[in-house]
């Protein structure tokens, strides 16, 4: 790994509850479960002080929300997959880091706030990830939301703020993005044994994204985010943001060692467990289309009030 | 058995700010008030509901989002704390509510017969969404009637607003059949805002009314257009214009609630009763009801 990065490695994991609740219902689910467990061991073997999660299944409206409740305890049930069972959780949150992350985000022009409320509904994706990656609360965690209106510049700056906060506190982290690849699920109930990726188009795009990940081409993926959003993402939010956040937190380049530990269908959507570790060799930077951004200065509206 | 009927249909927006502003004992947060135009409107509609004989409230909520079919609450009681994931500073509400499971099952059955993917929700740990709780609290603060919550299947995300409308219509018609067979008198609730663009920042004091206004004028003009059609009893026109309206104002009608309710009520051609319109963190919110009884229908505002 590179000496100066506060991030030991990054993980990309799916949000669906099957690997946690019904791993034996389908070979693919148990492959994903095994990949989660490999990652759990690697986190244990690392000297990480913290696990930081960016979850696409925690939408926020008022800026960027950061979980700060030291002991987050509840029993979560998924809106769709409630019949698979309940997910009791008891997460140890690094409140000091949450506060640092919040102020780092504000320094870069973002509207951010911590949430510290008993019974706050931690989302399915974060519950699945932390339950499988850190089952005994061996190290503390923190979770950041995905603002539903935020686009590229906000998300890039949110990622950089995570790195700022880790450096400020001298902490080493494993960072985790919780997101599907293609996210179109079947709209009917299926026999888990029959699960497959919803369409060949989704599958081909997923395979292409996985090639990029395997080659460590994180910044290339970040640059491709808008295309990915248009091609294989159900249009629930304005953009596909995970690669933006991951790249800006870890470093906007292609110098990573990538490993795809599993890729399987989860009720039709693409679920992958991927590890990216900073390295010295580079795949080579391509010509990037989109500018970098250091501070968020608001949306650039076509019609600005000052024009009137 | 006498045929069941829908005795009232309510458009009941659910910004948690309204419960927060009321300071009921169930909510942990404390406020100095705010959004009175909506709260007073709700209070008047709640008084009307007290004068109506009914057995259950059936509510369609955008905040129980399902992608695999339409789900119904299927256990007799739910007791827990609802914390709004977006506004946890305002809404941490301890609820204890009853469900009319018999009616829920009847609607589930009719819905399945109509070819719609559907599922009963029977996990006792499930948390009832804050849309259901906010609208039901404001319409019936005594919580003395059982409810049925229907999830919103997000067809507008997966397909288009047009597909959402077709499915919401079919769901409404199926629910109506089940209500008729049940012999029960039912109040329908479509829980949502109209235009739905939020500010992404919040005032230090959220109830500071000097900071509250609609997100932009376009949202306002569209909302007024729709409300005028409510007033004139042009609900078929509302249904027809819905894809355009929803797209232009990113309206919370995208979840299908209003179409579901209108279809169940046979697309009313009589005027709606309007109880108020106000913005909440930039979104447009209207309280309205459709009273099928010519003798009790009023011109409210
Ligand atoms: Fe809502």
Coordinates of C-alpha atoms and ligand atoms in Angstrom, one line a residue:
Chain A
X1 CA 0.0 0.0 0.0
X2 CA 1.0 3.6 -0.4
X3 CA 2.6 5.0 2.7
X4 CA 0.6 8.2 3.1
X5 CA -2.9 6.9 2.6
X6 CA -5.1 6.6 5.7
X7 CA -7.2 4.0 3.9
X8 CA -5.8 0.5 4.1
X9 CA -8.2 -0.9 1.5
X10 CA -11.7 -0.3 0.1
X11 CA -14.5 -2.8 -0.3
X12 CA -17.5 -2.7 -2.6
X13 CA -20.4 -4.9 -1.2
X14 CA -24.1 -5.5 -2.1
X15 CA -26.9 -4.2 0.1
X16 CA -29.4 -7.1 -0.2
X17 CA -30.1 -9.2 3.0
X18 CA -29.8 -12.6 1.4
X19 CA -26.1 -13.2 2.2
X20 CA -26.9 -12.4 5.8
X21 CA -30.4 -14.0 6.2
X22 CA -30.6 -16.8 3.7
X23 CA -27.1 -17.7 2.5
X24 CA -28.0 -21.3 1.8
X25 CA -31.0 -20.6 -0.4
X26 CA -28.8 -20.4 -3.4
X27 CA -25.1 -21.2 -4.2
X28 CA -24.6 -17.6 -5.3
X29 CA -25.8 -16.2 -2.0
X30 CA -23.4 -18.5 -0.1
X31 CA -20.5 -17.5 -2.4
X32 CA -21.3 -13.8 -1.5
X33 CA -21.4 -14.8 2.1
X34 CA -18.0 -16.5 1.9
X35 CA -16.6 -13.4 0.2
X36 CA -17.9 -11.3 3.0
X37 CA -16.2 -13.6 5.4
X38 CA -12.9 -13.4 3.6
X39 CA -13.1 -9.6 3.9
X40 CA -14.0 -9.9 7.6
X41 CA -10.8 -11.9 8.1
X42 CA -8.7 -9.4 6.1
X43 CA -10.1 -6.5 8.2
X44 CA -9.2 -8.4 11.4
X45 CA -5.7 -9.0 10.1
X46 CA -5.3 -5.3 9.1
X47 CA -4.4 -2.7 11.7
X48 CA -7.6 -0.7 10.8
X49 CA -8.9 1.6 13.6
X50 CA -12.2 2.1 11.9
X51 CA -14.7 0.8 9.3
X52 CA -16.3 3.7 7.3
X53 CA -19.4 2.8 5.3
X54 CA -21.0 4.9 2.5
X55 CA -24.4 3.4 1.9
X56 CA -26.6 3.9 -1.2
X57 CA -29.6 2.5 0.8
X58 CA -29.4 5.4 3.3
X59 CA -30.9 8.3 1.4
X60 CA -30.7 11.8 3.0
X61 CA -32.4 15.1 2.0
X62 CA -31.0 17.6 4.4
X63 CA -27.3 17.5 3.5
X64 CA -25.1 14.5 4.4
X65 CA -26.0 12.6 7.5
X66 CA -23.3 10.8 9.5
X67 CA -24.2 8.1 12.1
X68 CA -22.7 9.1 15.5
X69 CA -24.7 7.2 18.1
X70 CA -22.0 5.3 20.2
X71 CA -24.2 2.2 20.7
X72 CA -26.6 1.8 17.8
X73 CA -29.0 -1.0 18.8
X74 CA -32.2 -2.1 17.1
X75 CA -33.8 -4.9 15.2
X76 CA -34.1 -4.0 11.5
X77 CA -36.6 -5.5 9.0
X78 CA -36.3 -4.9 5.3
X79 CA -39.2 -3.3 3.4
X80 CA -39.3 -6.0 0.7
X81 CA -37.6 -9.0 2.2
X82 CA -39.3 -8.9 5.6
X83 CA -40.2 -12.6 5.2
X84 CA -36.5 -13.6 5.3
X85 CA -36.3 -12.6 8.9
X86 CA -35.3 -9.8 11.3
X87 CA -31.8 -8.3 11.6
X88 CA -31.0 -7.5 15.2
X89 CA -27.9 -5.3 15.4
X90 CA -25.6 -3.7 18.0
X91 CA -23.0 -1.5 16.4
X92 CA -20.2 0.4 18.1
X93 CA -19.9 3.7 16.4
X94 CA -16.8 6.0 16.5
X95 CA -18.6 9.2 17.6
X96 CA -15.3 11.2 17.6
X97 CA -14.7 10.3 14.0
X98 CA -18.3 11.0 13.1
X99 CA -17.9 14.6 14.5
X100 CA -14.6 15.0 12.7
X101 CA -16.1 13.8 9.4
X102 CA -19.0 16.2 9.8
X103 CA -16.7 19.2 10.4
X104 CA -14.4 18.2 7.6
X105 CA -17.4 18.1 5.2
X106 CA -18.5 21.5 6.4
X107 CA -15.0 22.9 5.8
X108 CA -15.3 21.8 2.2
X109 CA -18.6 23.6 1.7
X110 CA -21.1 20.8 2.3
X111 CA -24.2 20.8 4.5
X112 CA -23.6 17.9 6.9
X113 CA -24.8 16.8 10.3
X114 CA -24.4 13.9 12.6
X115 CA -27.4 11.8 13.8
X116 CA -27.3 10.5 17.3
X117 CA -30.7 9.1 18.2
X118 CA -31.8 5.9 19.9
X119 CA -33.8 3.8 17.4
X120 CA -32.5 5.6 14.3
X121 CA -33.3 3.3 11.4
X122 CA -30.0 2.1 10.1
X123 CA -30.6 1.0 6.5
X124 CA -30.5 -2.6 5.2
X125 CA -27.3 -2.2 3.3
X126 CA -25.3 -0.9 6.3
X127 CA -26.8 -3.5 8.6
X128 CA -25.9 -6.3 6.3
X129 CA -22.3 -5.0 5.7
X130 CA -21.5 -4.3 9.3
X131 CA -23.1 -7.5 10.6
X132 CA -21.0 -9.6 8.2
X133 CA -17.8 -7.6 8.1
X134 CA -17.5 -6.7 11.8
X135 CA -19.7 -9.1 13.7
X136 CA -18.1 -8.7 17.1
X137 CA -17.6 -5.0 16.9
X138 CA -13.9 -5.6 17.0
X139 CA -13.3 -2.1 15.7
X140 CA -15.7 0.8 15.7
X141 CA -17.6 1.9 12.6
X142 CA -19.2 5.0 11.1
X143 CA -21.8 5.3 8.4
X144 CA -22.5 8.2 5.9
X145 CA -25.7 8.7 3.9
X146 CA -26.1 9.2 0.2
X147 CA -28.0 12.5 -0.4
X148 CA -30.7 11.9 -2.9
X149 CA -30.2 15.3 -4.7
X150 CA -26.3 15.2 -4.5
X151 CA -24.5 14.9 -7.8
X152 CA -20.9 14.5 -8.7
X153 CA -19.2 17.6 -7.2
X154 CA -20.9 17.0 -3.8
X155 CA -20.1 13.4 -3.7
X156 CA -16.4 13.9 -4.7
X157 CA -16.1 16.5 -1.9
X158 CA -17.8 14.1 0.5
X159 CA -15.3 11.5 -0.3
X160 CA -12.3 13.9 0.2
X161 CA -13.7 15.0 3.5
X162 CA -13.6 11.4 4.7
X163 CA -9.9 11.3 3.9
X164 CA -9.4 14.7 5.6
X165 CA -11.1 13.4 8.8
X166 CA -9.0 10.2 8.9
X167 CA -5.8 12.2 8.4
X168 CA -6.8 14.7 11.1
X169 CA -7.4 12.0 13.6
X170 CA -4.4 9.9 12.5
X171 CA -6.7 6.9 12.0
X172 CA -6.3 4.0 9.5
X173 CA -9.6 2.8 8.0
X174 CA -11.1 0.2 5.8
X175 CA -13.8 2.0 3.8
X176 CA -16.9 0.2 2.5
X177 CA -19.2 1.2 -0.3
X178 CA -22.6 -0.5 -0.1
X179 CA -24.2 -0.7 -3.5
X180 CA -25.4 -3.1 -6.2
X181 CA -23.9 -3.0 -9.7
X182 CA -26.9 -3.3 -11.9
X183 CA -29.9 -2.7 -9.6
X184 CA -32.9 -3.9 -11.5
X185 CA -34.6 -6.6 -9.4
X186 CA -37.3 -9.0 -10.5
X187 CA -40.6 -7.4 -9.7
X188 CA -42.2 -10.7 -8.7
X189 CA -41.3 -13.2 -6.0
X190 CA -38.9 -15.9 -7.3
X191 CA -37.6 -19.3 -6.1
X192 CA -34.1 -18.3 -4.9
X193 CA -32.8 -21.4 -6.8
X194 CA -33.8 -19.6 -10.0
X195 CA -32.1 -16.3 -9.3
X196 CA -30.1 -14.8 -12.2
X197 CA -29.1 -11.4 -13.4
X198 CA -32.2 -9.6 -14.7
X199 CA -31.0 -9.3 -18.3
X200 CA -27.9 -10.1 -20.4
X201 CA -27.4 -6.4 -20.9
X202 CA -27.1 -5.9 -17.2
X203 CA -24.8 -8.9 -16.9
X204 CA -22.5 -7.6 -19.7
X205 CA -22.2 -4.2 -18.1
X206 CA -21.6 -5.8 -14.7
X207 CA -18.8 -7.9 -16.2
X208 CA -17.3 -4.8 -17.8
X209 CA -17.3 -2.9 -14.5
X210 CA -15.8 -5.9 -12.8
X211 CA -12.9 -6.0 -15.3
X212 CA -12.2 -2.3 -14.4
X213 CA -12.3 -3.2 -10.7
X214 CA -10.0 -6.2 -11.2
X215 CA -7.5 -4.0 -13.0
X216 CA -7.6 -1.5 -10.2
X217 CA -9.0 1.2 -12.5
X218 CA -11.0 3.1 -9.9
X219 CA -10.7 6.6 -11.4
X220 CA -11.7 5.2 -14.8
X221 CA -14.9 3.8 -13.1
X222 CA -15.5 7.1 -11.4
X223 CA -15.3 8.8 -14.8
X224 CA -17.7 6.3 -16.3
X225 CA -20.3 6.8 -13.5
X226 CA -22.8 8.8 -15.6
X227 CA -22.7 6.2 -18.3
X228 CA -23.2 3.3 -15.8
X229 CA -26.2 5.2 -14.3
X230 CA -27.8 5.5 -17.7
X231 CA -27.2 1.9 -18.8
X232 CA -27.9 -0.3 -15.8
X233 CA -29.3 1.7 -12.9
X234 CA -33.0 2.0 -12.2
X235 CA -33.5 5.8 -12.0
X236 CA -34.3 6.1 -8.3
X237 CA -31.7 8.8 -7.7
X238 CA -30.0 11.4 -9.8
X239 CA -26.7 9.5 -10.4
X240 CA -24.6 6.4 -9.7
X241 CA -22.4 7.8 -7.0
X242 CA -20.4 5.0 -5.3
X243 CA -17.3 5.1 -7.5
X244 CA -17.2 8.9 -7.1
X245 CA -17.1 8.6 -3.3
X246 CA -14.7 5.6 -3.3
X247 CA -12.3 7.2 -5.7
X248 CA -12.3 10.6 -4.0
X249 CA -11.8 9.1 -0.6
X250 CA -9.0 6.6 -1.6
X251 CA -7.3 8.7 -4.3
X252 CA -8.4 9.6 -7.9
X253 CA -6.1 7.4 -9.9
X254 CA -5.8 3.8 -11.1
X255 CA -3.0 2.7 -8.8
X256 CA -4.9 -0.1 -7.1
X257 CA -4.7 -3.8 -6.8
X258 CA -8.2 -5.1 -7.5
X259 CA -9.8 -8.4 -6.6
X260 CA -13.3 -9.5 -7.3
X261 CA -14.1 -12.0 -4.6
X262 CA -17.7 -12.8 -5.8
X263 CA -20.2 -11.7 -8.3
X264 CA -23.7 -13.1 -8.1
X265 CA -27.4 -12.3 -8.7
X266 CA -29.5 -11.0 -5.9
X267 CA -33.1 -11.2 -6.9
X268 CA -32.0 -10.1 -10.4
X269 CA -29.6 -7.3 -9.4
X270 CA -25.9 -7.6 -9.6
X271 CA -24.1 -8.2 -6.3
X272 CA -20.4 -8.2 -6.0
X273 CA -17.8 -8.3 -3.2
X274 CA -14.7 -6.4 -4.4
X275 CA -11.5 -5.4 -2.7
X276 CA -9.3 -2.5 -3.9
X277 CA -5.9 -2.0 -2.2
X278 CA -3.7 1.0 -2.9
X279 CA -0.6 -0.1 -4.8
X280 CA 2.4 1.5 -6.6
X281 CA 1.9 0.1 -10.1
X282 CA -0.6 1.8 -12.2
X283 CA -2.8 0.6 -15.1
X284 CA -2.2 4.0 -16.5
X285 CA -4.4 7.0 -16.4
X286 CA -6.7 7.6 -19.2
X287 CA -7.8 11.0 -20.5
X288 CA -10.4 12.2 -17.9
X289 CA -13.5 14.0 -19.1
X290 CA -14.6 15.4 -15.8
X291 CA -12.9 18.0 -13.7
X292 CA -11.8 17.5 -10.2
X293 CA -13.4 19.6 -7.4
X294 CA -12.0 20.5 -4.0
X295 CA -14.8 22.6 -2.5
X296 CA -18.5 22.5 -3.0
X297 CA -19.9 25.8 -4.0
X298 CA -23.5 24.9 -4.7
X299 CA -25.3 23.8 -7.8
X300 CA -24.4 25.7 -11.0
X301 CA -27.9 26.6 -12.0
X302 CA -28.5 27.7 -15.6
X303 CA -30.5 30.6 -14.4
X304 CA -28.7 32.3 -11.5
X305 CA -30.6 34.7 -9.3
X306 CA -27.8 37.3 -9.8
X307 CA -28.6 37.4 -13.5
X308 CA -32.0 39.1 -12.8
Chain B
X1 CA -74.5 -8.5 4.9
X2 CA -74.8 -4.9 3.6
X3 CA -72.3 -3.9 1.0
X4 CA -69.2 -2.2 2.4
X5 CA -68.4 1.3 1.2
X6 CA -65.8 4.1 1.2
X7 CA -67.2 6.9 3.3
X8 CA -64.4 9.4 2.7
X9 CA -61.1 9.7 0.8
X10 CA -58.5 12.0 2.2
X11 CA -55.3 13.5 0.7
X12 CA -53.2 13.7 3.8
X13 CA -49.6 14.9 3.5
X14 CA -47.1 13.5 6.0
X15 CA -44.2 15.9 6.5
X16 CA -43.1 14.8 10.0
X17 CA -42.8 18.6 10.8
X18 CA -46.5 18.7 11.3
X19 CA -46.4 16.1 14.2
X20 CA -43.3 17.8 15.5
X21 CA -45.1 21.1 15.5
X22 CA -48.0 19.7 17.5
X23 CA -45.9 18.3 20.4
X24 CA -48.0 15.2 21.1
X25 CA -46.8 13.1 24.0
X26 CA -45.8 10.3 21.7
X27 CA -43.1 12.4 20.0
X28 CA -39.7 12.9 21.7
X29 CA -38.7 16.1 19.9
X30 CA -40.0 19.5 21.2
X31 CA -41.0 22.4 19.0
X32 CA -42.3 26.0 19.3
X33 CA -45.0 25.3 16.6
X34 CA -45.0 26.1 12.9
X35 CA -46.9 25.2 9.7
X36 CA -50.3 26.3 11.3
X37 CA -52.1 26.5 8.0
X38 CA -51.7 22.8 7.5
X39 CA -52.2 21.9 11.2
X40 CA -55.4 23.8 11.5
X41 CA -56.6 22.3 8.3
X42 CA -55.9 18.9 9.6
X43 CA -57.7 19.7 12.9
X44 CA -60.8 20.7 10.9
X45 CA -60.7 17.5 8.8
X46 CA -60.1 15.4 12.0
X47 CA -63.3 17.0 13.4
X48 CA -65.2 16.0 10.3
X49 CA -64.0 12.5 10.7
X50 CA -65.4 12.3 14.2
X51 CA -68.8 12.9 12.8
X52 CA -68.5 10.0 10.3
X53 CA -69.4 6.4 11.1
X54 CA -66.5 4.2 9.9
X55 CA -64.7 0.9 10.8
X56 CA -61.2 1.3 9.5
X57 CA -58.6 3.6 7.9
X58 CA -56.9 2.2 4.8
X59 CA -53.7 4.2 4.0
X60 CA -51.4 4.1 1.0
X61 CA -47.9 5.3 1.9
X62 CA -44.9 6.3 -0.2
X63 CA -42.5 5.5 2.7
X64 CA -43.0 1.8 2.7
X65 CA -41.3 1.3 -0.7
X66 CA -41.5 -2.1 -2.2
X67 CA -40.1 -3.2 -5.5
X68 CA -41.5 -6.7 -5.5
X69 CA -45.2 -6.2 -5.5
X70 CA -47.7 -4.4 -3.2
X71 CA -47.5 -5.4 0.5
X72 CA -50.1 -5.2 3.3
X73 CA -49.5 -5.0 7.0
X74 CA -50.7 -8.4 8.3
X75 CA -50.5 -8.5 12.1
X76 CA -53.1 -7.2 14.5
X77 CA -50.8 -4.9 16.5
X78 CA -47.6 -3.0 16.0
X79 CA -45.8 -1.2 18.8
X80 CA -42.5 0.5 18.5
X81 CA -40.7 3.8 17.9
X82 CA -40.6 5.4 14.5
X83 CA -37.6 7.6 13.8
X84 CA -37.7 9.5 10.6
X85 CA -34.4 8.6 8.7
X86 CA -34.5 12.0 7.0
X87 CA -35.6 14.3 9.9
X88 CA -34.7 12.3 13.0
X89 CA -34.3 15.6 14.8
X90 CA -38.0 16.2 14.4
X91 CA -39.7 12.8 14.5
X92 CA -39.1 10.1 17.1
X93 CA -42.6 8.8 17.7
X94 CA -43.7 6.0 20.0
X95 CA -46.6 4.3 18.4
X96 CA -49.0 1.5 19.4
X97 CA -51.5 0.8 16.7
X98 CA -54.1 -1.8 15.6
X99 CA -54.5 -3.3 12.2
X100 CA -57.7 -4.6 10.6
X101 CA -56.0 -7.8 9.4
X102 CA -59.2 -9.3 8.1
X103 CA -59.7 -6.3 5.8
X104 CA -56.0 -6.4 4.8
X105 CA -56.2 -10.0 3.9
X106 CA -59.4 -9.4 1.9
X107 CA -57.6 -6.7 -0.1
X108 CA -54.5 -8.8 -0.5
X109 CA -56.7 -11.6 -2.0
X110 CA -58.6 -9.3 -4.4
X111 CA -55.4 -7.7 -5.5
X112 CA -53.8 -11.1 -6.2
X113 CA -56.9 -12.1 -8.2
X114 CA -56.5 -8.9 -10.3
X115 CA -53.1 -10.2 -11.3
X116 CA -51.0 -7.9 -9.1
X117 CA -48.0 -9.2 -7.3
X118 CA -48.8 -8.9 -3.6
X119 CA -47.6 -10.1 -0.2
X120 CA -48.7 -10.0 3.4
X121 CA -46.2 -8.5 5.9
X122 CA -46.1 -10.7 9.0
X123 CA -42.8 -10.0 10.6
X124 CA -43.6 -8.7 14.2
X125 CA -40.3 -6.6 14.3
X126 CA -41.3 -4.6 11.2
X127 CA -41.4 -0.8 11.8
X128 CA -44.4 1.0 10.5
X129 CA -43.3 3.9 8.3
X130 CA -43.5 7.5 9.4
X131 CA -45.9 8.4 6.5
X132 CA -48.5 6.1 7.9
X133 CA -48.0 7.4 11.4
X134 CA -47.9 11.1 10.6
X135 CA -51.1 11.0 8.4
X136 CA -53.0 8.8 10.8
X137 CA -52.0 10.8 13.8
X138 CA -53.1 14.1 12.3
X139 CA -56.4 12.6 11.0
X140 CA -57.2 10.7 14.1
X141 CA -55.0 11.7 17.1
X142 CA -57.0 9.3 19.4
X143 CA -55.9 6.3 17.3
X144 CA -59.3 4.7 18.1
X145 CA -59.7 3.0 14.7
X146 CA -57.8 0.1 13.2
X147 CA -55.7 0.8 10.1
X148 CA -54.5 -1.1 7.0
X149 CA -51.2 0.1 5.5
X150 CA -50.5 -0.6 1.8
X151 CA -47.0 -0.3 0.6
X152 CA -46.2 1.7 -2.6
X153 CA -44.8 -0.4 -5.4
X154 CA -42.3 1.8 -7.2
X155 CA -43.4 1.3 -10.7
X156 CA -42.5 4.8 -11.7
X157 CA -38.8 4.0 -11.0
X158 CA -38.8 0.6 -12.7
X159 CA -41.0 1.5 -15.7
X160 CA -42.7 4.9 -16.0
X161 CA -45.4 7.1 -14.5
X162 CA -47.8 5.7 -17.0
X163 CA -47.2 2.1 -15.8
X164 CA -47.5 3.3 -12.2
X165 CA -50.9 4.8 -13.0
X166 CA -52.2 1.6 -14.6
X167 CA -51.2 -0.5 -11.7
X168 CA -52.4 1.9 -9.1
X169 CA -55.8 2.0 -10.8
X170 CA -56.0 -1.8 -10.8
X171 CA -55.0 -1.8 -7.1
X172 CA -57.6 0.7 -6.3
X173 CA -60.4 -1.2 -8.1
X174 CA -59.3 -4.4 -6.3
X175 CA -59.3 -2.7 -2.9
X176 CA -62.8 -1.4 -3.6
X177 CA -64.1 -4.9 -4.4
X178 CA -62.7 -6.2 -1.1
X179 CA -64.2 -3.3 0.8
X180 CA -67.6 -3.9 -0.7
X181 CA -67.4 -7.6 0.1
X182 CA -66.3 -6.9 3.7
X183 CA -69.4 -5.0 4.6
X184 CA -67.3 -2.4 6.3
X185 CA -67.3 1.4 6.2
X186 CA -63.8 2.6 5.3
X187 CA -61.9 5.9 5.1
X188 CA -59.2 5.9 2.5
X189 CA -56.0 7.9 3.0
X190 CA -53.6 8.8 0.3
X191 CA -50.5 10.0 2.2
X192 CA -48.3 12.4 0.3
X193 CA -47.2 15.9 -0.6
X194 CA -47.9 17.4 -4.1
X195 CA -44.8 19.1 -5.5
X196 CA -41.8 17.4 -3.8
X197 CA -38.6 19.3 -4.2
X198 CA -37.0 19.8 -0.8
X199 CA -34.5 22.3 0.3
X200 CA -31.3 20.4 1.2
X201 CA -30.5 22.7 4.1
X202 CA -32.5 23.3 7.2
X203 CA -32.9 26.4 9.3
X204 CA -31.2 26.3 12.8
X205 CA -34.8 26.3 14.2
X206 CA -36.8 24.1 11.7
X207 CA -40.1 25.8 12.7
X208 CA -38.8 29.3 11.9
X209 CA -41.6 30.2 9.6
X210 CA -39.7 33.2 8.2
X211 CA -37.6 30.7 6.3
X212 CA -40.4 28.6 4.9
X213 CA -41.5 28.9 1.3
X214 CA -42.2 26.9 -1.8
X215 CA -39.0 25.6 -3.6
X216 CA -39.8 27.5 -6.8
X217 CA -42.6 29.3 -8.5
X218 CA -43.1 26.5 -11.1
X219 CA -43.9 24.0 -8.3
X220 CA -46.4 26.5 -6.9
X221 CA -48.2 27.1 -10.2
X222 CA -48.5 23.4 -10.9
X223 CA -49.8 22.7 -7.4
X224 CA -52.5 25.4 -7.9
X225 CA -53.4 23.9 -11.2
X226 CA -54.0 20.5 -9.6
X227 CA -55.9 22.0 -6.6
X228 CA -58.2 23.9 -9.0
X229 CA -59.0 20.7 -10.7
X230 CA -59.7 19.1 -7.2
X231 CA -62.1 21.9 -6.5
X232 CA -63.9 21.6 -9.8
X233 CA -64.3 17.8 -9.4
X234 CA -62.2 17.2 -12.5
X235 CA -60.5 14.1 -11.2
X236 CA -60.4 12.3 -14.5
X237 CA -58.4 15.2 -15.8
X238 CA -56.1 15.0 -12.8
X239 CA -55.5 11.3 -13.6
X240 CA -54.8 12.2 -17.2
X241 CA -52.4 15.0 -16.4
X242 CA -50.6 13.0 -13.6
X243 CA -47.6 11.8 -15.6
X244 CA -46.8 15.3 -16.7
X245 CA -47.5 16.8 -13.3
X246 CA -45.4 14.2 -11.5
X247 CA -42.5 14.7 -13.8
X248 CA -42.6 18.5 -13.8
X249 CA -42.8 18.9 -10.0
X250 CA -41.1 15.6 -9.0
X251 CA -44.3 15.2 -7.1
X252 CA -44.8 12.6 -4.4
X253 CA -47.8 11.4 -6.5
X254 CA -45.1 9.3 -8.1
X255 CA -45.9 6.6 -5.5
X256 CA -49.4 6.2 -6.9
X257 CA -51.5 7.0 -3.9
X258 CA -53.8 9.5 -5.4
X259 CA -54.5 7.4 -8.4
X260 CA -55.2 4.4 -6.2
X261 CA -57.6 6.4 -4.1
X262 CA -59.4 7.9 -7.1
X263 CA -59.8 4.5 -8.8
X264 CA -61.2 3.0 -5.7
X265 CA -63.7 5.8 -5.4
X266 CA -64.8 5.5 -9.0
X267 CA -62.9 8.7 -10.1
X268 CA -65.2 11.4 -8.4
X269 CA -66.7 14.1 -10.5
X270 CA -67.8 16.1 -7.5
X271 CA -65.8 18.9 -5.9
X272 CA -63.1 18.0 -3.3
X273 CA -63.2 19.8 0.1
X274 CA -59.9 21.8 0.5
X275 CA -58.5 22.2 4.0
X276 CA -55.3 24.0 3.3
X277 CA -52.1 24.3 1.3
X278 CA -48.6 25.2 2.6
X279 CA -45.0 24.5 1.9
X280 CA -42.9 22.4 4.2
X281 CA -39.1 22.6 3.7
X282 CA -39.9 23.7 0.1
X283 CA -42.5 20.9 -0.8
X284 CA -46.1 21.7 -1.6
X285 CA -48.7 20.2 0.6
X286 CA -52.5 20.1 0.3
X287 CA -55.0 18.6 2.7
X288 CA -58.2 17.7 0.8
X289 CA -61.0 15.2 1.0
X290 CA -63.6 13.7 -1.3
X291 CA -66.9 13.1 0.4
X292 CA -69.2 10.9 -1.6
X293 CA -72.2 12.0 0.5
X294 CA -74.0 14.9 -1.2
X295 CA -75.6 15.9 2.2
X296 CA -72.4 16.3 4.1
X297 CA -70.1 17.6 1.4
X298 CA -69.1 21.2 2.2
X299 CA -67.3 24.1 0.7
X300 CA -64.5 24.4 3.3
X301 CA -62.0 26.8 1.7
Ligands
LIG1 FE1 -42.9 11.7 2.0

